[in-house]
Tab-separated table of C-alpha atoms in Angstrom:
chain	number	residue	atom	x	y	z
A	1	UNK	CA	-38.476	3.467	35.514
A	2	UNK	CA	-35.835	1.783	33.583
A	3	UNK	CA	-33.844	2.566	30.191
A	4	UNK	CA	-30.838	1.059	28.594
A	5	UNK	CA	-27.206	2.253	28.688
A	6	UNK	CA	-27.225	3.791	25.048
A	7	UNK	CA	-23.818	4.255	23.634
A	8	UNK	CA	-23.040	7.646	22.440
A	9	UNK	CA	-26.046	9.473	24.738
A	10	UNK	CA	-23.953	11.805	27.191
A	11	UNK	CA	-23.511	10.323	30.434
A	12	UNK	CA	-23.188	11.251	33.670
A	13	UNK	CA	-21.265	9.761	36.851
A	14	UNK	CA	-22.706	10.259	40.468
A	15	UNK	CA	-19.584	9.645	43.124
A	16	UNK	CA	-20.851	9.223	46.454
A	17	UNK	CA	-19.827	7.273	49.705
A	18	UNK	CA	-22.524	5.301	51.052
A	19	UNK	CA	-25.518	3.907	49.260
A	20	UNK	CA	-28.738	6.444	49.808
A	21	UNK	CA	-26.268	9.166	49.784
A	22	UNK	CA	-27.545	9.026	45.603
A	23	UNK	CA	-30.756	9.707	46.415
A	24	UNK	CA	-30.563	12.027	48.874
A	25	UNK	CA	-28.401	14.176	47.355
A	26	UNK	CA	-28.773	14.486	43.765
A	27	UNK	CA	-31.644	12.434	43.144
A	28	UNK	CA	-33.395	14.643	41.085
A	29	UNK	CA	-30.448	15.412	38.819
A	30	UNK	CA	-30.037	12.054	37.777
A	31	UNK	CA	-33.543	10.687	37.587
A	32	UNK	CA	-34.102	13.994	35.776
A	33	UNK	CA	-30.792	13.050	33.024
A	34	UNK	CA	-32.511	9.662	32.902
A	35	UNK	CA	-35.621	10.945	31.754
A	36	UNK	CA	-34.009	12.702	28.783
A	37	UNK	CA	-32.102	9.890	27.355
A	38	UNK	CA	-28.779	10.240	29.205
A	39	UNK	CA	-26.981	7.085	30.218
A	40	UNK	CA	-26.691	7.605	34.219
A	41	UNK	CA	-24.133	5.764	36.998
A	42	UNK	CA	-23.269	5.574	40.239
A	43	UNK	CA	-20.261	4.857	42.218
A	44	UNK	CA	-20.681	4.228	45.906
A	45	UNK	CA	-17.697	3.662	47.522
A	46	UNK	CA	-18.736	1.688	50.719
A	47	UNK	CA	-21.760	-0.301	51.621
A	48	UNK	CA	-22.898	1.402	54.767
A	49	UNK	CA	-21.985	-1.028	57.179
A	50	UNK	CA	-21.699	1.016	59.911
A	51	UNK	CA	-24.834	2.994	59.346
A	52	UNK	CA	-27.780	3.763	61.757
A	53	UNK	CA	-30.477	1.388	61.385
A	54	UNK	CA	-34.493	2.373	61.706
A	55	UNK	CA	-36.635	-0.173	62.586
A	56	UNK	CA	-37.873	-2.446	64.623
A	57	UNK	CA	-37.623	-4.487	61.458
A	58	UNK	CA	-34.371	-4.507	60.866
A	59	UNK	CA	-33.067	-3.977	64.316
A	60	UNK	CA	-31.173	-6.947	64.436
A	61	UNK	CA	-29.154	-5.778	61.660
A	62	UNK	CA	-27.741	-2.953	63.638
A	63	UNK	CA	-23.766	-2.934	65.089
A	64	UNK	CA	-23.512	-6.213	62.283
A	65	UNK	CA	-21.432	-5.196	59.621
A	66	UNK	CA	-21.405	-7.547	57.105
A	67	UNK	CA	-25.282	-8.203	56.980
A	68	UNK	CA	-26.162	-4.806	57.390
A	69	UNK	CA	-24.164	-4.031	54.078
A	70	UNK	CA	-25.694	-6.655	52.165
A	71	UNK	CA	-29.099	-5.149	52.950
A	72	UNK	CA	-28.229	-1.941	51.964
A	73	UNK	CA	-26.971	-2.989	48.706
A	74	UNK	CA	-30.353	-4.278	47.862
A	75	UNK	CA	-32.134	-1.192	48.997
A	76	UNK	CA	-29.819	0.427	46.809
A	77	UNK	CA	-30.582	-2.135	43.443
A	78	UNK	CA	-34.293	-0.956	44.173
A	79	UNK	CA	-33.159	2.825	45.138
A	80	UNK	CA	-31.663	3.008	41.163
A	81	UNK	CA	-34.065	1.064	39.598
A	82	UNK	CA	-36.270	3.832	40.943
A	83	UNK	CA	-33.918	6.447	39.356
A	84	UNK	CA	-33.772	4.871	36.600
A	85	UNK	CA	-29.821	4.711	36.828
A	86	UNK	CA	-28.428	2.140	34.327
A	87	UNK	CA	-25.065	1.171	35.790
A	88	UNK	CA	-23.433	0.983	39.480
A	89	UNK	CA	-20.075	0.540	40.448
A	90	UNK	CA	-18.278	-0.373	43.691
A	91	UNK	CA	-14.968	1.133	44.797
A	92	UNK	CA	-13.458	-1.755	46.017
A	93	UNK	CA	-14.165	-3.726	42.776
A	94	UNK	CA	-10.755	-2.423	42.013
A	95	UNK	CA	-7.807	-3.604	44.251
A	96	UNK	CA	-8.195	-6.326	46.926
A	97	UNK	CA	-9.170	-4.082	49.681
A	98	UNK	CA	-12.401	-4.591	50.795
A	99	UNK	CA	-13.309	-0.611	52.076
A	100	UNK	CA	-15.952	0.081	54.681
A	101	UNK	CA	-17.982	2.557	56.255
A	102	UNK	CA	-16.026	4.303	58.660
A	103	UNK	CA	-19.172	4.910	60.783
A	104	UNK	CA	-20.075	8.549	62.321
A	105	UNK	CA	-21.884	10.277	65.724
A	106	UNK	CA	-23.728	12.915	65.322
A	107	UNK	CA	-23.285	15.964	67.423
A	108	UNK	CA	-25.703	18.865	69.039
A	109	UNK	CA	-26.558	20.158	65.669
A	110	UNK	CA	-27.069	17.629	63.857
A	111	UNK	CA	-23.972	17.242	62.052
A	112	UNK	CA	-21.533	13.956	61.443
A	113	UNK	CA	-18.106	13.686	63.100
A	114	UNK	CA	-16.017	10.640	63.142
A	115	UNK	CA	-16.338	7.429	64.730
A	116	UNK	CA	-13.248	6.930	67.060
A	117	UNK	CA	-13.125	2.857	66.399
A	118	UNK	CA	-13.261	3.062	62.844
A	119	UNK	CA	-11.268	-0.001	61.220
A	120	UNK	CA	-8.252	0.012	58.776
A	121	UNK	CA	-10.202	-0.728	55.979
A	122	UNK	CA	-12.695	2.187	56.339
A	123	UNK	CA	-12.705	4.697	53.795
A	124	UNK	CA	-11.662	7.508	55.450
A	125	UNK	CA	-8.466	5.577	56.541
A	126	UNK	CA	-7.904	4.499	53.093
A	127	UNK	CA	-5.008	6.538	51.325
A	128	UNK	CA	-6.476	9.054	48.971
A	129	UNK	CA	-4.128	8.252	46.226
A	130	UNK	CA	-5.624	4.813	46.708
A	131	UNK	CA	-9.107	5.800	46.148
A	132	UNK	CA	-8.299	8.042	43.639
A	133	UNK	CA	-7.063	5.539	41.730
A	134	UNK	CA	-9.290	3.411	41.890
A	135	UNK	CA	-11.423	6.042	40.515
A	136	UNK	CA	-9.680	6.414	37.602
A	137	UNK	CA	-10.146	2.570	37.104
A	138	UNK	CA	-13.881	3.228	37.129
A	139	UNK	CA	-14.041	6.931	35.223
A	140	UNK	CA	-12.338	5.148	32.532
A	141	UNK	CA	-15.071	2.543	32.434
A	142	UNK	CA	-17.769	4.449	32.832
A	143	UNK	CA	-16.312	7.988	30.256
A	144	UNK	CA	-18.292	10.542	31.939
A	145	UNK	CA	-19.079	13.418	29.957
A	146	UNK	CA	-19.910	14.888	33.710
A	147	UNK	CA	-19.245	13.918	37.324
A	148	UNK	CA	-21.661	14.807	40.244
A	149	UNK	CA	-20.765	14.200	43.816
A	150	UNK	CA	-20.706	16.185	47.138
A	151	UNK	CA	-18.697	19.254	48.431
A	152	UNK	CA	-15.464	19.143	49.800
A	153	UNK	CA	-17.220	19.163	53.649
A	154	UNK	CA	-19.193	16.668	52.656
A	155	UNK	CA	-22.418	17.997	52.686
A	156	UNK	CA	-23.012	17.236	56.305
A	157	UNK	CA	-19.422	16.230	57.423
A	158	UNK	CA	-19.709	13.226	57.387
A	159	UNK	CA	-15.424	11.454	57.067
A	160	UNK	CA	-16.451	9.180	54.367
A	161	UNK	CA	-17.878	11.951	52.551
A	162	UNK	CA	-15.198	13.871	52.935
A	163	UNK	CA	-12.621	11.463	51.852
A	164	UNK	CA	-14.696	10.486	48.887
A	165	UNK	CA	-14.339	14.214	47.227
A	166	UNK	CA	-10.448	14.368	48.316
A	167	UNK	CA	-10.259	11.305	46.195
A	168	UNK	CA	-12.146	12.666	43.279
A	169	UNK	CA	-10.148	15.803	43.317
A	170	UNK	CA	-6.951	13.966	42.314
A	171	UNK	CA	-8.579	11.839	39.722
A	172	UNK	CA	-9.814	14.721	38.177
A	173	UNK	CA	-7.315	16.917	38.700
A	174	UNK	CA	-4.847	14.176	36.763
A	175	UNK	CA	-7.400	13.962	33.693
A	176	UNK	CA	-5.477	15.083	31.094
A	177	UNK	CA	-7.463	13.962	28.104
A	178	UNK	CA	-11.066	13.369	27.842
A	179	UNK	CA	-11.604	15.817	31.159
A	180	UNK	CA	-15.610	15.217	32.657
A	181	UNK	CA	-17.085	18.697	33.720
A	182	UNK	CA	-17.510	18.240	37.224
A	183	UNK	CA	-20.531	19.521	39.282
A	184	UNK	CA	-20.888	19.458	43.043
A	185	UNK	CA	-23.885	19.888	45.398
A	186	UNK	CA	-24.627	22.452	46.499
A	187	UNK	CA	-27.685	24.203	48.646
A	188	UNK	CA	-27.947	27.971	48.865
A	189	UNK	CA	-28.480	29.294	52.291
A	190	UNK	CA	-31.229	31.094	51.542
A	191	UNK	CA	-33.016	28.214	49.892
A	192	UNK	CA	-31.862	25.681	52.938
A	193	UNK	CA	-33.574	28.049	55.423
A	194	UNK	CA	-36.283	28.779	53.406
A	195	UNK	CA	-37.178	25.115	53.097
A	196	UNK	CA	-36.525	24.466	57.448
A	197	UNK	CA	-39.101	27.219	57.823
A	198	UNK	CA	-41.564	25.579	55.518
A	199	UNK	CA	-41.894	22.088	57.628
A	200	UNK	CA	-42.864	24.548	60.410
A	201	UNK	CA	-46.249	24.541	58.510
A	202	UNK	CA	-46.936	21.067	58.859
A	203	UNK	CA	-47.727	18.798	62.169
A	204	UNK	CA	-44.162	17.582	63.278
A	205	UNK	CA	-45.522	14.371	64.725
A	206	UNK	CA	-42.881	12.380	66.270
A	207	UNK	CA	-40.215	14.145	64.948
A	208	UNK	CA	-37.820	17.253	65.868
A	209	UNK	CA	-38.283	20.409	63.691
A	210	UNK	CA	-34.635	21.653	62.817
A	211	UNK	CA	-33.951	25.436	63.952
A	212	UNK	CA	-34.280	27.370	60.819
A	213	UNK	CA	-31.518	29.807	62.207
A	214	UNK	CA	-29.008	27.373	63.514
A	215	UNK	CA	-26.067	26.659	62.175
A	216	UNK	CA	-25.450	25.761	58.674
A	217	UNK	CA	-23.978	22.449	56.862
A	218	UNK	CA	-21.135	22.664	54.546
A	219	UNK	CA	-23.618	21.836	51.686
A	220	UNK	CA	-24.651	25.284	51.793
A	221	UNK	CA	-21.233	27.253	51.505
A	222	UNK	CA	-21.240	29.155	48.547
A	223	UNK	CA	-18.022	28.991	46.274
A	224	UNK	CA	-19.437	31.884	44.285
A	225	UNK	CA	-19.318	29.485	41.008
A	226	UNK	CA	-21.420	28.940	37.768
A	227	UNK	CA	-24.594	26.788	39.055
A	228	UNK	CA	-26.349	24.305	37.669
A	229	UNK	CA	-29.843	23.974	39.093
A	230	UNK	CA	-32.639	21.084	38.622
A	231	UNK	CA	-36.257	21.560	39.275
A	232	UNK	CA	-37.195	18.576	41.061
A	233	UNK	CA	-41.255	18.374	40.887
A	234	UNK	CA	-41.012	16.611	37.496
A	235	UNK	CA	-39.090	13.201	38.463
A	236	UNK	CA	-40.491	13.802	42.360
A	237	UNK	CA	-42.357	10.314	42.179
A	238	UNK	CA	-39.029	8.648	41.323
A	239	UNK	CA	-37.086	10.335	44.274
A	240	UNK	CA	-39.656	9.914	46.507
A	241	UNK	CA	-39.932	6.258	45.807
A	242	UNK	CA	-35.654	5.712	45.613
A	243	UNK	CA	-36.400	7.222	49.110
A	244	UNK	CA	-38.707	4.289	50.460
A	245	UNK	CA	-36.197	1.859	48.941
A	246	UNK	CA	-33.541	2.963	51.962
A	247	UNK	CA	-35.833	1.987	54.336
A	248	UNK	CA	-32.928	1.046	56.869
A	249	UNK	CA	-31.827	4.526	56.664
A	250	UNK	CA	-34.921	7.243	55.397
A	251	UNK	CA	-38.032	7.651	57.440
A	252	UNK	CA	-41.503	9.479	57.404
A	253	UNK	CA	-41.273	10.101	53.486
A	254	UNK	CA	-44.083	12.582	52.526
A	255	UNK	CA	-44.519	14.705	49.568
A	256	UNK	CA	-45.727	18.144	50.205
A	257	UNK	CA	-47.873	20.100	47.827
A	258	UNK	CA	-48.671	23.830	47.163
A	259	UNK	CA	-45.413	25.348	49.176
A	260	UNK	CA	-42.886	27.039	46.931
A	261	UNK	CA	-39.697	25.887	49.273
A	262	UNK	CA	-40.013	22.431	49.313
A	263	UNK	CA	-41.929	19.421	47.734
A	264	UNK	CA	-41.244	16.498	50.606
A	265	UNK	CA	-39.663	15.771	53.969
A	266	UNK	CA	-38.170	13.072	55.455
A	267	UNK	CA	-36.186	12.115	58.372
A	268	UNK	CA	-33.284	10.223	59.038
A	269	UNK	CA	-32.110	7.582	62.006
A	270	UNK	CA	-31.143	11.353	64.507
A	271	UNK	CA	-35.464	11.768	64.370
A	272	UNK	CA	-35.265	15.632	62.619
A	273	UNK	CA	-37.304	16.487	59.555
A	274	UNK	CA	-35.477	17.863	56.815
A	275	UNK	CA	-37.030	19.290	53.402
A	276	UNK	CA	-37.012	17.881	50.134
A	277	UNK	CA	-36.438	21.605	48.464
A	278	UNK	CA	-37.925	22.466	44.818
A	279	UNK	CA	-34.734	22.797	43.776
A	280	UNK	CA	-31.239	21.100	43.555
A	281	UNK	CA	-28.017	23.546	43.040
A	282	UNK	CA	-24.684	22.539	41.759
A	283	UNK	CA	-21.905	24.357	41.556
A	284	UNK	CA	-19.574	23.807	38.424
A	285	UNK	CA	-16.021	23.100	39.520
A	286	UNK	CA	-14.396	22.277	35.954
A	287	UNK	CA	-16.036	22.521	32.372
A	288	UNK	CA	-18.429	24.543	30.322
A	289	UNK	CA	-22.259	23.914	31.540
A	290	UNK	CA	-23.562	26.230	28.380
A	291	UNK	CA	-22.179	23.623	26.000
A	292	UNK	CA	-24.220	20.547	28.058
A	293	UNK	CA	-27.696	20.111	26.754
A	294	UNK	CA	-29.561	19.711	29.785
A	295	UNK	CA	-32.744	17.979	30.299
A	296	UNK	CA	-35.825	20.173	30.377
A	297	UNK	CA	-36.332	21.523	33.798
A	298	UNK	CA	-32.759	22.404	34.563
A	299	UNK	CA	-31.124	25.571	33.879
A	300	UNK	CA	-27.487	26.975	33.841
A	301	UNK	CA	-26.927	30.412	36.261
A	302	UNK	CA	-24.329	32.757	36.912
A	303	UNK	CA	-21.733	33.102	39.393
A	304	UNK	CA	-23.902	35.092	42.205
């Protein structure tokens, strides 16, 4: 799928940390905006370098920074040309410091925390008022009409997800003309569990089923907010194949029919299935979603 940046078409401006994060996360929002004429861009803020790798493939890429971040930034080319996103940015093409991936372990429950060697130069060590600005540097480029990115937790924790919203919320926050609504993911509990007790239906092969009544991501902490909410079966074909772009990082892709939850599941570099639900939520931090005119297939809904 591809379509020209049109100027004048509303736009929209996906903030995320790592490339993949795009697609796994809000893919169907912005495939869905492309669809409908919007002009669509993403800012990744690091290069994964210090990402998981799956593979025998690409096994020698793992614990090497540098080459494992120039392969992910051709996954990603192939991951928006999929979308159909026009324009991508990098944080560090503002300022002369080159920012990383501060790397992660994941814990019990299949959560991120911190890796304890993470350089300088990683993003989460990075001053926010540094990456807000260079933010700004980039929102002014770009003149969102809205913003999508993660929650505050960072949908699973991760510090470089984290750090990326902190950042965001200053930029934002010092908009004082030509303010972008802002939207962040979001997945209601119900819906999350809903969708972990759907893969139960299907043969888990050589992957973990996740316990439908475990613990909960941040993703899935409700702000009590106006939502915005995407039905994802329309641009499926285009998230599913942004998905096979991150090979290094997305595994066991598989679109699932007839089940109201979920339409896919996948599986990361940790081995656990997780759902591709119907739908994507976003909660509306700043603006007026009733004056947006959305793309078929996604609706404005009240605070719960």
């Amino acid at each position: 799928m591809s379509r020209e940046w049109q100027p004048g078409a509303p736009t929209m401006l996906a903030v995320v940390a790592h490339p993949d994060d795009e697609t796994l996360i809000m893919g169907g929002l912005l495939s869905a905006c492309v669809e409908d004429g919007w002009n669509v861009a993403v800012l990744t803020c690091t290069r994964g370098e210090a990402g998981d790798v799956i593979g025998e493939d690409l096994a020698h890429l793992a614990g090497d920074g540098p080459a494992l971040g120039a392969h992910r930034e051709r996954e990603l080319a192939a991951a928006l040309a999929a979308l159909g996103v026009q324009r991508q940015y990098w944080l560090d093409e503002i300022g002369e410091i080159r920012i990383v991936d501060s790397g992660m372990v994941w814990d019990s429950d299949g959560k991120a925390l911190p890796a304890p060697d993470a350089p300088e130069n990683a993003l989460s060590n990075i001053l926010v008022a540094d990456v807000a600005d260079r933010m700004a540097s980039i929102l002014s480029d770009a003149l969102p009409d809205v913003v999508v990115s993660e929650e505050p937790g960072g949908g699973y924790g991760h510090p470089d997800h984290v750090r990326t919203v902190e950042g965001l919320m200053i930029t934002i926050g010092m908009s004082m003309y030509n303010r972008p609504m802002w939207v962040w993911a979001h997945r209601p509990a119900e819906q999350w569990r809903a969708g972990l007790r759907a893969l139960a239906a299907y043969d888990a092969g050589d992957f973990a089923l996740p316990d439908p009544d475990g613990p909960l991501p941040p993703i899935t902490d409700d702000h009590k907010l106006q939502r915005v909410v995407v039905e994802v079966a329309g641009v499926r074909q285009h998230v599913l194949a942004a998905m096979e772009a991150h090979g290094s990082q997305i595994q066991g892709i598989e679109p699932i029919d007839g089940n109201p939850d979920i339409i896919g599941r996948y599986a990361l570099s940790n081995g656990i299935w997780y759902p591709i639900l119907a739908k994507e939520t976003y909660q509306v931090i700043f603006g007026h979603p009733d004056l947006v005119s959305w793309p078929d297939g996604i609706t404005v809904e009240p605070a719960p």
